[in-house]
Every structure is written in structure tokens, then in C-alpha cells.
Amino acid sequence: MRIIERYDIRKLEDYIINIDQYRKELKMREYELFENHEPDNPGGGKSNLPTSTIEIQTVRKLSDNRYVLLSNIVSGVDKLIVNAKEDTKDMIRLRYWECPIGCYEWEDIADYFGTSKTSILRRRNSMLLELADYIGYV
């Protein structure tokens, strides 16, 4: 069984907390990749690059490490949320996005669900391990 370290927990939770920011960065990176400020063929001659715009876009996306990382993060968090059970979705919402008064600590969330802090933290760890698998976090 894999063990999740403290710094891994912080990073994976950051992905969940700031998912909207990561979506914006992904869109911005996509814009940067496809906005062409240089002439297509400045020296003339025939290029050996693919001529299909879809092929060109796919090659640019997959060859850019930042775009691939952001895409993995966004798709991983989205997949986690879609595949999560209702109580896990509530836990994510309460802890990371909509922190109502009295739900800032894990003890408060455990009280909300009527369980212990240890069981809530176990659920959190399993959720974060699932997210790590989805995004390829090593």
C-alpha cells in the first residue's frame, strides 16, 4: 500500500482548492501555443511538418510539458469529482471550496458527518491517492 506524505497531501489538496486557477492557466497556455506571431514559412521551401491543423495542434499540445501537466491536473480533478460518492463530494465541497462557519478543521467536518477525525482523514487520504493515480503524480 502506498503511503502519502505530508507535502504530497498539501500539493494534491492545492490542486483541488485551486482547480479554477488551473483551468484558467490551461486555457491561457493553449492560447499561447496556438497564437502565432511569426510567419508560417519565412524562408520559403517545403516544410516537413504536417499540414493538417488538427495534427499541428495535437503535436504542439503533446510536446509542451506545461500544457500536459495542467491538462492532467484538470482532467484528474474532474474525474475524481465525477467518480466520487455523494459524501466524498460533500467533504470536498465543505473542506476545499465552500467553507461555512464551523467547518474549517477536520474535526468539524467529522462532526458534520457524525464520524471520527481519523476516519475522515482516512477517506481524505484514499481520495488523494485516487487523485494521484488519475494525474500520474509520483
JSON list of C-alpha atoms in Angstrom, two decimals, residues 11-91:
[
{"chain": "A", "resi": 11, "resn": "LYS", "atom": "CA", "xyz": [0.18, 19.61, -3.17]},
{"chain": "A", "resi": 12, "resn": "LEU", "atom": "CA", "xyz": [-2.77, 17.38, -4.05]},
{"chain": "A", "resi": 13, "resn": "GLU", "atom": "CA", "xyz": [-5.10, 19.46, -1.89]},
{"chain": "A", "resi": 14, "resn": "ASP", "atom": "CA", "xyz": [-3.78, 22.56, -3.67]},
{"chain": "A", "resi": 15, "resn": "TYR", "atom": "CA", "xyz": [-4.84, 21.01, -6.98]},
{"chain": "A", "resi": 16, "resn": "ILE", "atom": "CA", "xyz": [-8.38, 20.59, -5.65]},
{"chain": "A", "resi": 17, "resn": "ILE", "atom": "CA", "xyz": [-8.57, 24.00, -3.98]},
{"chain": "A", "resi": 18, "resn": "ASN", "atom": "CA", "xyz": [-7.26, 25.94, -6.97]},
{"chain": "A", "resi": 19, "resn": "ILE", "atom": "CA", "xyz": [-8.87, 23.94, -9.78]},
{"chain": "A", "resi": 20, "resn": "ASP", "atom": "CA", "xyz": [-10.42, 27.06, -11.29]},
{"chain": "A", "resi": 21, "resn": "GLN", "atom": "CA", "xyz": [-6.99, 28.72, -11.45]},
{"chain": "A", "resi": 22, "resn": "TYR", "atom": "CA", "xyz": [-5.53, 25.62, -13.12]},
{"chain": "A", "resi": 23, "resn": "ARG", "atom": "CA", "xyz": [-8.35, 25.70, -15.68]},
{"chain": "A", "resi": 24, "resn": "LYS", "atom": "CA", "xyz": [-7.53, 29.34, -16.48]},
{"chain": "A", "resi": 25, "resn": "GLU", "atom": "CA", "xyz": [-3.81, 28.53, -16.79]},
{"chain": "A", "resi": 26, "resn": "LEU", "atom": "CA", "xyz": [-4.65, 25.65, -19.14]},
{"chain": "A", "resi": 27, "resn": "LYS", "atom": "CA", "xyz": [-6.74, 27.92, -21.38]},
{"chain": "A", "resi": 28, "resn": "MET", "atom": "CA", "xyz": [-4.02, 30.57, -21.32]},
{"chain": "A", "resi": 29, "resn": "ARG", "atom": "CA", "xyz": [-1.32, 28.04, -22.18]},
{"chain": "A", "resi": 30, "resn": "GLU", "atom": "CA", "xyz": [-3.45, 26.74, -25.04]},
{"chain": "A", "resi": 31, "resn": "TYR", "atom": "CA", "xyz": [-3.83, 30.29, -26.33]},
{"chain": "A", "resi": 32, "resn": "GLU", "atom": "CA", "xyz": [-0.07, 30.85, -26.07]},
{"chain": "A", "resi": 33, "resn": "LEU", "atom": "CA", "xyz": [0.63, 27.67, -28.00]},
{"chain": "A", "resi": 34, "resn": "PHE", "atom": "CA", "xyz": [-1.71, 28.46, -30.87]},
{"chain": "A", "resi": 35, "resn": "GLU", "atom": "CA", "xyz": [-1.26, 32.22, -31.18]},
{"chain": "A", "resi": 36, "resn": "ASN", "atom": "CA", "xyz": [1.30, 32.51, -33.93]},
{"chain": "A", "resi": 37, "resn": "HIS", "atom": "CA", "xyz": [3.21, 35.79, -34.15]},
{"chain": "A", "resi": 38, "resn": "GLU", "atom": "CA", "xyz": [5.76, 34.51, -36.63]},
{"chain": "A", "resi": 39, "resn": "PRO", "atom": "CA", "xyz": [5.33, 33.97, -40.35]},
{"chain": "A", "resi": 40, "resn": "ASP", "atom": "CA", "xyz": [4.46, 30.39, -41.26]},
{"chain": "A", "resi": 41, "resn": "ASN", "atom": "CA", "xyz": [7.20, 29.86, -43.80]},
{"chain": "A", "resi": 42, "resn": "PRO", "atom": "CA", "xyz": [9.72, 32.73, -43.64]},
{"chain": "A", "resi": 43, "resn": "GLY", "atom": "CA", "xyz": [12.46, 31.14, -45.76]},
{"chain": "A", "resi": 44, "resn": "GLY", "atom": "CA", "xyz": [10.26, 29.56, -48.35]},
{"chain": "A", "resi": 45, "resn": "GLY", "atom": "CA", "xyz": [10.66, 25.98, -49.45]},
{"chain": "A", "resi": 46, "resn": "LYS", "atom": "CA", "xyz": [8.62, 23.00, -48.49]},
{"chain": "A", "resi": 47, "resn": "SER", "atom": "CA", "xyz": [8.22, 22.15, -44.84]},
{"chain": "A", "resi": 48, "resn": "ASN", "atom": "CA", "xyz": [8.34, 18.62, -43.50]},
{"chain": "A", "resi": 49, "resn": "LEU", "atom": "CA", "xyz": [5.72, 19.45, -40.83]},
{"chain": "A", "resi": 50, "resn": "PRO", "atom": "CA", "xyz": [2.18, 18.09, -41.07]},
{"chain": "A", "resi": 51, "resn": "THR", "atom": "CA", "xyz": [-0.24, 20.35, -42.90]},
{"chain": "A", "resi": 52, "resn": "SER", "atom": "CA", "xyz": [-3.40, 19.38, -41.05]},
{"chain": "A", "resi": 53, "resn": "THR", "atom": "CA", "xyz": [-4.26, 21.96, -38.41]},
{"chain": "A", "resi": 54, "resn": "ILE", "atom": "CA", "xyz": [-5.52, 19.26, -36.05]},
{"chain": "A", "resi": 55, "resn": "GLU", "atom": "CA", "xyz": [-2.22, 17.41, -36.32]},
{"chain": "A", "resi": 56, "resn": "ILE", "atom": "CA", "xyz": [-0.26, 20.61, -35.73]},
{"chain": "A", "resi": 57, "resn": "GLN", "atom": "CA", "xyz": [-2.36, 21.47, -32.67]},
{"chain": "A", "resi": 58, "resn": "THR", "atom": "CA", "xyz": [-2.03, 17.96, -31.25]},
{"chain": "A", "resi": 59, "resn": "VAL", "atom": "CA", "xyz": [1.74, 17.91, -31.72]},
{"chain": "A", "resi": 60, "resn": "ARG", "atom": "CA", "xyz": [2.10, 21.31, -30.07]},
{"chain": "A", "resi": 61, "resn": "LYS", "atom": "CA", "xyz": [-0.09, 20.29, -27.13]},
{"chain": "A", "resi": 62, "resn": "LEU", "atom": "CA", "xyz": [1.63, 16.98, -26.50]},
{"chain": "A", "resi": 63, "resn": "SER", "atom": "CA", "xyz": [5.14, 18.37, -26.89]},
{"chain": "A", "resi": 64, "resn": "ASP", "atom": "CA", "xyz": [4.57, 21.14, -24.33]},
{"chain": "A", "resi": 65, "resn": "ASN", "atom": "CA", "xyz": [5.27, 19.80, -20.83]},
{"chain": "A", "resi": 66, "resn": "ARG", "atom": "CA", "xyz": [3.41, 22.61, -19.05]},
{"chain": "A", "resi": 67, "resn": "TYR", "atom": "CA", "xyz": [0.26, 22.04, -21.11]},
{"chain": "A", "resi": 68, "resn": "VAL", "atom": "CA", "xyz": [0.38, 18.28, -20.47]},
{"chain": "A", "resi": 69, "resn": "LEU", "atom": "CA", "xyz": [0.82, 18.82, -16.72]},
{"chain": "A", "resi": 70, "resn": "LEU", "atom": "CA", "xyz": [-2.05, 21.30, -16.49]},
{"chain": "A", "resi": 71, "resn": "SER", "atom": "CA", "xyz": [-4.26, 19.08, -18.61]},
{"chain": "A", "resi": 72, "resn": "ASN", "atom": "CA", "xyz": [-3.54, 16.08, -16.35]},
{"chain": "A", "resi": 73, "resn": "ILE", "atom": "CA", "xyz": [-4.35, 18.11, -13.23]},
{"chain": "A", "resi": 74, "resn": "VAL", "atom": "CA", "xyz": [-7.63, 19.47, -14.59]},
{"chain": "A", "resi": 75, "resn": "SER", "atom": "CA", "xyz": [-8.81, 16.17, -16.03]},
{"chain": "A", "resi": 76, "resn": "GLY", "atom": "CA", "xyz": [-7.74, 14.28, -12.89]},
{"chain": "A", "resi": 77, "resn": "VAL", "atom": "CA", "xyz": [-9.66, 16.54, -10.52]},
{"chain": "A", "resi": 78, "resn": "ASP", "atom": "CA", "xyz": [-12.69, 16.48, -12.80]},
{"chain": "A", "resi": 79, "resn": "LYS", "atom": "CA", "xyz": [-12.56, 12.68, -12.97]},
{"chain": "A", "resi": 80, "resn": "LEU", "atom": "CA", "xyz": [-12.20, 12.48, -9.18]},
{"chain": "A", "resi": 81, "resn": "ILE", "atom": "CA", "xyz": [-15.30, 14.62, -8.68]},
{"chain": "A", "resi": 82, "resn": "VAL", "atom": "CA", "xyz": [-17.35, 12.71, -11.25]},
{"chain": "A", "resi": 83, "resn": "ASN", "atom": "CA", "xyz": [-16.41, 9.30, -9.82]},
{"chain": "A", "resi": 84, "resn": "ALA", "atom": "CA", "xyz": [-16.73, 10.29, -6.15]},
{"chain": "A", "resi": 85, "resn": "LYS", "atom": "CA", "xyz": [-19.61, 9.24, -3.95]},
{"chain": "A", "resi": 86, "resn": "GLU", "atom": "CA", "xyz": [-22.01, 11.89, -2.67]},
{"chain": "A", "resi": 87, "resn": "ASP", "atom": "CA", "xyz": [-20.48, 12.05, 0.82]},
{"chain": "A", "resi": 88, "resn": "THR", "atom": "CA", "xyz": [-17.00, 12.44, -0.67]},
{"chain": "A", "resi": 89, "resn": "LYS", "atom": "CA", "xyz": [-18.28, 15.27, -2.87]},
{"chain": "A", "resi": 90, "resn": "ASP", "atom": "CA", "xyz": [-19.75, 16.89, 0.23]},
{"chain": "A", "resi": 91, "resn": "MET", "atom": "CA", "xyz": [-16.43, 16.51, 2.03]}
]
